[in-house]
Tab-separated table of C-alpha atoms and ligand atoms in Angstrom:
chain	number	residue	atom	x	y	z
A	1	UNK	CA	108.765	121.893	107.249
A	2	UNK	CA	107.337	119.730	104.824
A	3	UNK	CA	109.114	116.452	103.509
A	4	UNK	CA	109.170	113.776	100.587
A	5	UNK	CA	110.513	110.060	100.961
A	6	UNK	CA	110.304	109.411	97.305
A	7	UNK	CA	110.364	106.626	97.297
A	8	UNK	CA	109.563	104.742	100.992
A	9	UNK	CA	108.007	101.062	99.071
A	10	UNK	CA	108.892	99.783	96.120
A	11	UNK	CA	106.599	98.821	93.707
A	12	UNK	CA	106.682	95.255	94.523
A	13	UNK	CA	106.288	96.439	98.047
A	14	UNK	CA	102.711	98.722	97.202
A	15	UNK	CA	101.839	96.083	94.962
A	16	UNK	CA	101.367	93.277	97.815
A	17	UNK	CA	99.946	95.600	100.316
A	18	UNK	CA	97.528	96.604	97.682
A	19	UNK	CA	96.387	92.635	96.924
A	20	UNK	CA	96.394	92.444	101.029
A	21	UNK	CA	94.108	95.834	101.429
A	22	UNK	CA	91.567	95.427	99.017
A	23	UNK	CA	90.922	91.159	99.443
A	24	UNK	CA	87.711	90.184	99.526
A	25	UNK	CA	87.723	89.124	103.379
A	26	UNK	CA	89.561	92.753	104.567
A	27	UNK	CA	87.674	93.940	107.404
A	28	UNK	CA	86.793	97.690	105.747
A	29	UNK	CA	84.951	100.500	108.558
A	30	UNK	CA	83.537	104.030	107.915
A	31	UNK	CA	86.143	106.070	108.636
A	32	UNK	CA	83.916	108.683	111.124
A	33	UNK	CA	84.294	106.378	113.843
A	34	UNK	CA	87.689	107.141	114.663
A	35	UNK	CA	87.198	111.183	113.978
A	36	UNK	CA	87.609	113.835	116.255
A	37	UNK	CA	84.277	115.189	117.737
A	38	UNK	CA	84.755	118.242	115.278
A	39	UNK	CA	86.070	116.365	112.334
A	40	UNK	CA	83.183	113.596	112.462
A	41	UNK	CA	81.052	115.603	109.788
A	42	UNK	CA	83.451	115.991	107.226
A	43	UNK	CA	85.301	112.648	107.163
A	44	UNK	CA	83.912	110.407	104.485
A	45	UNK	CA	86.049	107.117	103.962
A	46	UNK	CA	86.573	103.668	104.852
A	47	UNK	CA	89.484	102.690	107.351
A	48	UNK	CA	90.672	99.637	108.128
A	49	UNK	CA	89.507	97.642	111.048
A	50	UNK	CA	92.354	98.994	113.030
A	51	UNK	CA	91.701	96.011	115.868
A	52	UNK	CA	91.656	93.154	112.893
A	53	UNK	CA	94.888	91.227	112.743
A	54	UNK	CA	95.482	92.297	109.091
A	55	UNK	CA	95.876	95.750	109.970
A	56	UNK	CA	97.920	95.069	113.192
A	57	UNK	CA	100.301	92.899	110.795
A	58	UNK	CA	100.726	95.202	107.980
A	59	UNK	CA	100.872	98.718	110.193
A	60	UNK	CA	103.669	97.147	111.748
A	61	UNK	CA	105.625	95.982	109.323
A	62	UNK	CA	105.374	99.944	107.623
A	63	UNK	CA	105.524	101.607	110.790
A	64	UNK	CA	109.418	99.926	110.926
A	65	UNK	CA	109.865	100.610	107.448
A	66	UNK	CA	108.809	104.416	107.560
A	67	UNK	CA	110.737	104.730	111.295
A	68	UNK	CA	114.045	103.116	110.076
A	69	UNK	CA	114.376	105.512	106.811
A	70	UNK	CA	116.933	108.154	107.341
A	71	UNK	CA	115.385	111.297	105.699
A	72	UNK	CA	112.602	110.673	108.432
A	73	UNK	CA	114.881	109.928	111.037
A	74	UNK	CA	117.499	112.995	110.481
A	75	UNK	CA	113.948	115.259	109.616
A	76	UNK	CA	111.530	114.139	112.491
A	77	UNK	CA	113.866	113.251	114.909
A	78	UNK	CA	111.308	110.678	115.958
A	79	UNK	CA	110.204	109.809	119.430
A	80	UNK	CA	107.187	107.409	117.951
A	81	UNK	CA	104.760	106.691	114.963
A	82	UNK	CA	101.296	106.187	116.148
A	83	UNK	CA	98.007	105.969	115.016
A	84	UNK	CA	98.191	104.688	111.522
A	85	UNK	CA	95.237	103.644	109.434
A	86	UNK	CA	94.621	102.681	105.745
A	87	UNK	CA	91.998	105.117	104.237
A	88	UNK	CA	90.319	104.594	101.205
A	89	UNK	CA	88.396	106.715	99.410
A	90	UNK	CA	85.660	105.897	96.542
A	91	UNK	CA	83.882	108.416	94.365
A	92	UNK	CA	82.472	111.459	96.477
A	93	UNK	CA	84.425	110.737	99.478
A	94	UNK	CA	87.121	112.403	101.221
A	95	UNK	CA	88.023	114.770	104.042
A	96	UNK	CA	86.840	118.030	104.454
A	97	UNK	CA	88.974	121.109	106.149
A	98	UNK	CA	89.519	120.250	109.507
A	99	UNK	CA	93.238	120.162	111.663
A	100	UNK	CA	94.454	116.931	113.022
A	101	UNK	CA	94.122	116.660	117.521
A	102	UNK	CA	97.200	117.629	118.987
A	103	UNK	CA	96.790	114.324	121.403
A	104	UNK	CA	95.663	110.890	120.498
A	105	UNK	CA	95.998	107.970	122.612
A	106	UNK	CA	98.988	106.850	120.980
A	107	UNK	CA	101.272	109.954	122.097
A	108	UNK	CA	101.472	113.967	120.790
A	109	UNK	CA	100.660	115.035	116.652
A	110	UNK	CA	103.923	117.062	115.418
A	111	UNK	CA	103.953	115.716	112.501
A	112	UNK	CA	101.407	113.990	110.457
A	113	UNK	CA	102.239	111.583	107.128
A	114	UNK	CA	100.331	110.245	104.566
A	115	UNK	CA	101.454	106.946	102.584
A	116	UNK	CA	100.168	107.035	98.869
A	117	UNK	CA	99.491	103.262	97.610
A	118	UNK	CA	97.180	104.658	94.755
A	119	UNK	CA	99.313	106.362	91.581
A	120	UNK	CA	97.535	109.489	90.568
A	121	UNK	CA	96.454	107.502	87.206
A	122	UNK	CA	93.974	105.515	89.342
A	123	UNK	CA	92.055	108.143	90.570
A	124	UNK	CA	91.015	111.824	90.538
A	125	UNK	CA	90.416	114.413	92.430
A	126	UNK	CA	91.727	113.452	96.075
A	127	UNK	CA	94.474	116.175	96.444
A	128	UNK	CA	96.055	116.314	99.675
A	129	UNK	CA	95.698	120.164	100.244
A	130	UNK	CA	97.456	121.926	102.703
A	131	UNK	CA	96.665	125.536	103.745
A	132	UNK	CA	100.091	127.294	104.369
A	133	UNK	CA	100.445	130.753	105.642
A	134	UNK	CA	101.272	131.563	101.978
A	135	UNK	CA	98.543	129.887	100.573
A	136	UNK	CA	97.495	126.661	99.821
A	137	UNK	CA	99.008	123.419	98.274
A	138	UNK	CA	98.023	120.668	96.553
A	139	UNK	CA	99.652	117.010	96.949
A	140	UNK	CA	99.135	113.845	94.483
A	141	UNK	CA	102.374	111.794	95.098
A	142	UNK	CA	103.384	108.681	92.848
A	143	UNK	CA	102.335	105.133	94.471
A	144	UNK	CA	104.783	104.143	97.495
A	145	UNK	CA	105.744	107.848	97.854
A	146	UNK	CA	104.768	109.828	101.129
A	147	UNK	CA	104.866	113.172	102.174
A	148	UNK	CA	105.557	114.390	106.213
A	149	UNK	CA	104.094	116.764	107.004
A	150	UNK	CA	103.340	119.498	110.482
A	151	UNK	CA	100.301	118.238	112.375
A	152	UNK	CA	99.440	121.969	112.969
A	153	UNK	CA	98.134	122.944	109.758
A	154	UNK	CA	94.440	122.717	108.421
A	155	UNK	CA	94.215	120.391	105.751
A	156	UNK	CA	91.680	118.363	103.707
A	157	UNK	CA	91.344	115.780	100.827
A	158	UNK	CA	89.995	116.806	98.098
A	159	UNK	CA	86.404	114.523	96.834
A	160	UNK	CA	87.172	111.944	94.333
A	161	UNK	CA	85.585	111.962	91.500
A	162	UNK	CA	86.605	108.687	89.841
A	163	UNK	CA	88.529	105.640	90.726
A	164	UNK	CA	89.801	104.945	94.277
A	165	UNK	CA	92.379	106.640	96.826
A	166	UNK	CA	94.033	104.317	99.016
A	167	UNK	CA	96.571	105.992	101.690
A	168	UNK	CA	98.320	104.647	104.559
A	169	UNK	CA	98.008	108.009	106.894
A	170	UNK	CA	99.271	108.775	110.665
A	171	UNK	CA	101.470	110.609	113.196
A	172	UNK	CA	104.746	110.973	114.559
A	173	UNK	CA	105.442	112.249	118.007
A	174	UNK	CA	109.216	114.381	117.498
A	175	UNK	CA	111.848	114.259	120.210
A	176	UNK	CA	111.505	118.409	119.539
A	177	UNK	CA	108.465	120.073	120.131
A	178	UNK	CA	109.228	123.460	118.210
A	179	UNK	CA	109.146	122.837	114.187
A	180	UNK	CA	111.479	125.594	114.034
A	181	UNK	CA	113.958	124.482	116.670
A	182	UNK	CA	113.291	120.704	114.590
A	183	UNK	CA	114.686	121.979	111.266
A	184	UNK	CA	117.728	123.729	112.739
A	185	UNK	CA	118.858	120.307	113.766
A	186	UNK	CA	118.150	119.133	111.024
A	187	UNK	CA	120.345	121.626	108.814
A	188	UNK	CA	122.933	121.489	111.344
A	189	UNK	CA	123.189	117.762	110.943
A	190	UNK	CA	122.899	118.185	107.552
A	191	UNK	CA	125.933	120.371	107.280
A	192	UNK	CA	127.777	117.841	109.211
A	193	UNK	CA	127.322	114.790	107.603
A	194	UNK	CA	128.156	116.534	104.305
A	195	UNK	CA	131.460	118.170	105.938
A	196	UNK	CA	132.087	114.850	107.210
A	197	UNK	CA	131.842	113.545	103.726
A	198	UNK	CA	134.316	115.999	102.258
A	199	UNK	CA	136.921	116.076	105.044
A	200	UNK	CA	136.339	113.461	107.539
A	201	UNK	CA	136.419	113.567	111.171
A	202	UNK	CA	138.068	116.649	111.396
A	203	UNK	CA	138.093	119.345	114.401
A	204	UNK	CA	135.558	121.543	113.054
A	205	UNK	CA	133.306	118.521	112.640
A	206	UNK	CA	133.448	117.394	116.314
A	207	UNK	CA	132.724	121.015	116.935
A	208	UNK	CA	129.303	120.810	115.067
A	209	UNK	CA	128.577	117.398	116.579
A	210	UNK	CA	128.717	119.043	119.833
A	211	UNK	CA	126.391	121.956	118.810
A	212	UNK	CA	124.255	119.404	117.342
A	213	UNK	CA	124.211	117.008	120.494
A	214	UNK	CA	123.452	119.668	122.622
A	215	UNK	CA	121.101	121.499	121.134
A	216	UNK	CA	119.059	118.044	120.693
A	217	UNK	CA	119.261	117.907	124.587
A	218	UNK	CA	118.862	121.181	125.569
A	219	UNK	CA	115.662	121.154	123.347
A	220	UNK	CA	114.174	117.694	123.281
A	221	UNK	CA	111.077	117.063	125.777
B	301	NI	NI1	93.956	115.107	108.983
């Protein structure tokens, strides 16, 4: 299951990470030294140094944001966000087809995310394009806007061709394994929160709080 938060920063918000991101002074890497063994040949960009204490400051401060917003908490059911990086990618570079490692030292890939802070006026090319069993899709989201995505599909960006393409990107580590099992709860607490809405705490809600519950621990790892 795929989902938007549309949007997760304001544009205040992407406007100061921007000015912070591309200073002068920010400590900028080629992006191949933190690729997978298989993924080292197609991954053209520049990362920030993830050890400098500009990234350390600002991936915290987004990591809260992104963890505390409650389409990604209800979605992802989130045990933690690891591994996030600012990409940026200038004319020619990008990310060829490759799939994301289920394991990184931060904890388990189910779901991946990527963080747009360029608006797709500033650049082009640069999709975001996901191969799904029906076919393939294309995703250029609006500055501050991110899309969630499963960690098990191939996927690749797209070269740009003019401008730049900075992303925030990185990985979330779901209290349920299964994406299947992970959007049932999700539906199912959906349904409740919207009954609960309507009708308040009635019997039938406690019922579906107790399927809910349950489910979560009979599933969760
Ligand atoms: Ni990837």
């Amino acid at each position: 299951m795929h989902f938007r938060l549309e949007p997760l920063l304001s544009e205040g918000q992407v406007g100061e990470l921007r000015a912070a991101l591309l200073a002068d002074d920010a400590p900028w890497r080629d992006g191949a030294e933190t690729a997978g063994w298989h993924a080292r040949g197609v991954k053209r960009n520049r990362q920030l140094d993830p050890s400098s204490s500009l990234h350390q400051t600002l991936a915290s401060a987004l990591a809260d944001q992104l963890l505390q917003h409650p389409l990604l908490q209800a979605a992802a059911l989130p045990v933690q966000l690891h591994n996030l990086r600012f990409s940026r990618c200038s004319v020619g570079e990008g990310y060829g087809r490759h799939v994301d490692n289920a394991y990184m030292v931060g904890g388990r890939s189910d779901l991946s995310f990527t963080l747009f802070l360029s608006g797709p006026d500033q650049y082009g090319g640069g999709d975001l394009v996901l191969e799904n069993p029906a076919g393939e899709s294309a995703v250029r989201l609006p500055a501050g806007h991110a899309l969630v995505y499963p960690s098990s599909l191939l996927h690749r960006v797209e070269p740009v061709t003019w401008g730049e393409r900075l992303v925030a990107v990185g990985w979330i580590q779901s209290r349920i394994r299964r994406s299947d099992q992970r959007e049932l709860l999700f539906e199912l607490d959906t349904a409740r929160r919207a009954l609960f809405r309507e009708q308040g705490k009635e019997e039938i809600f406690d019922l579906l709080s107790r399927c809910y519950s349950n489910l979560l621990r009979l599933w969760g790892d």
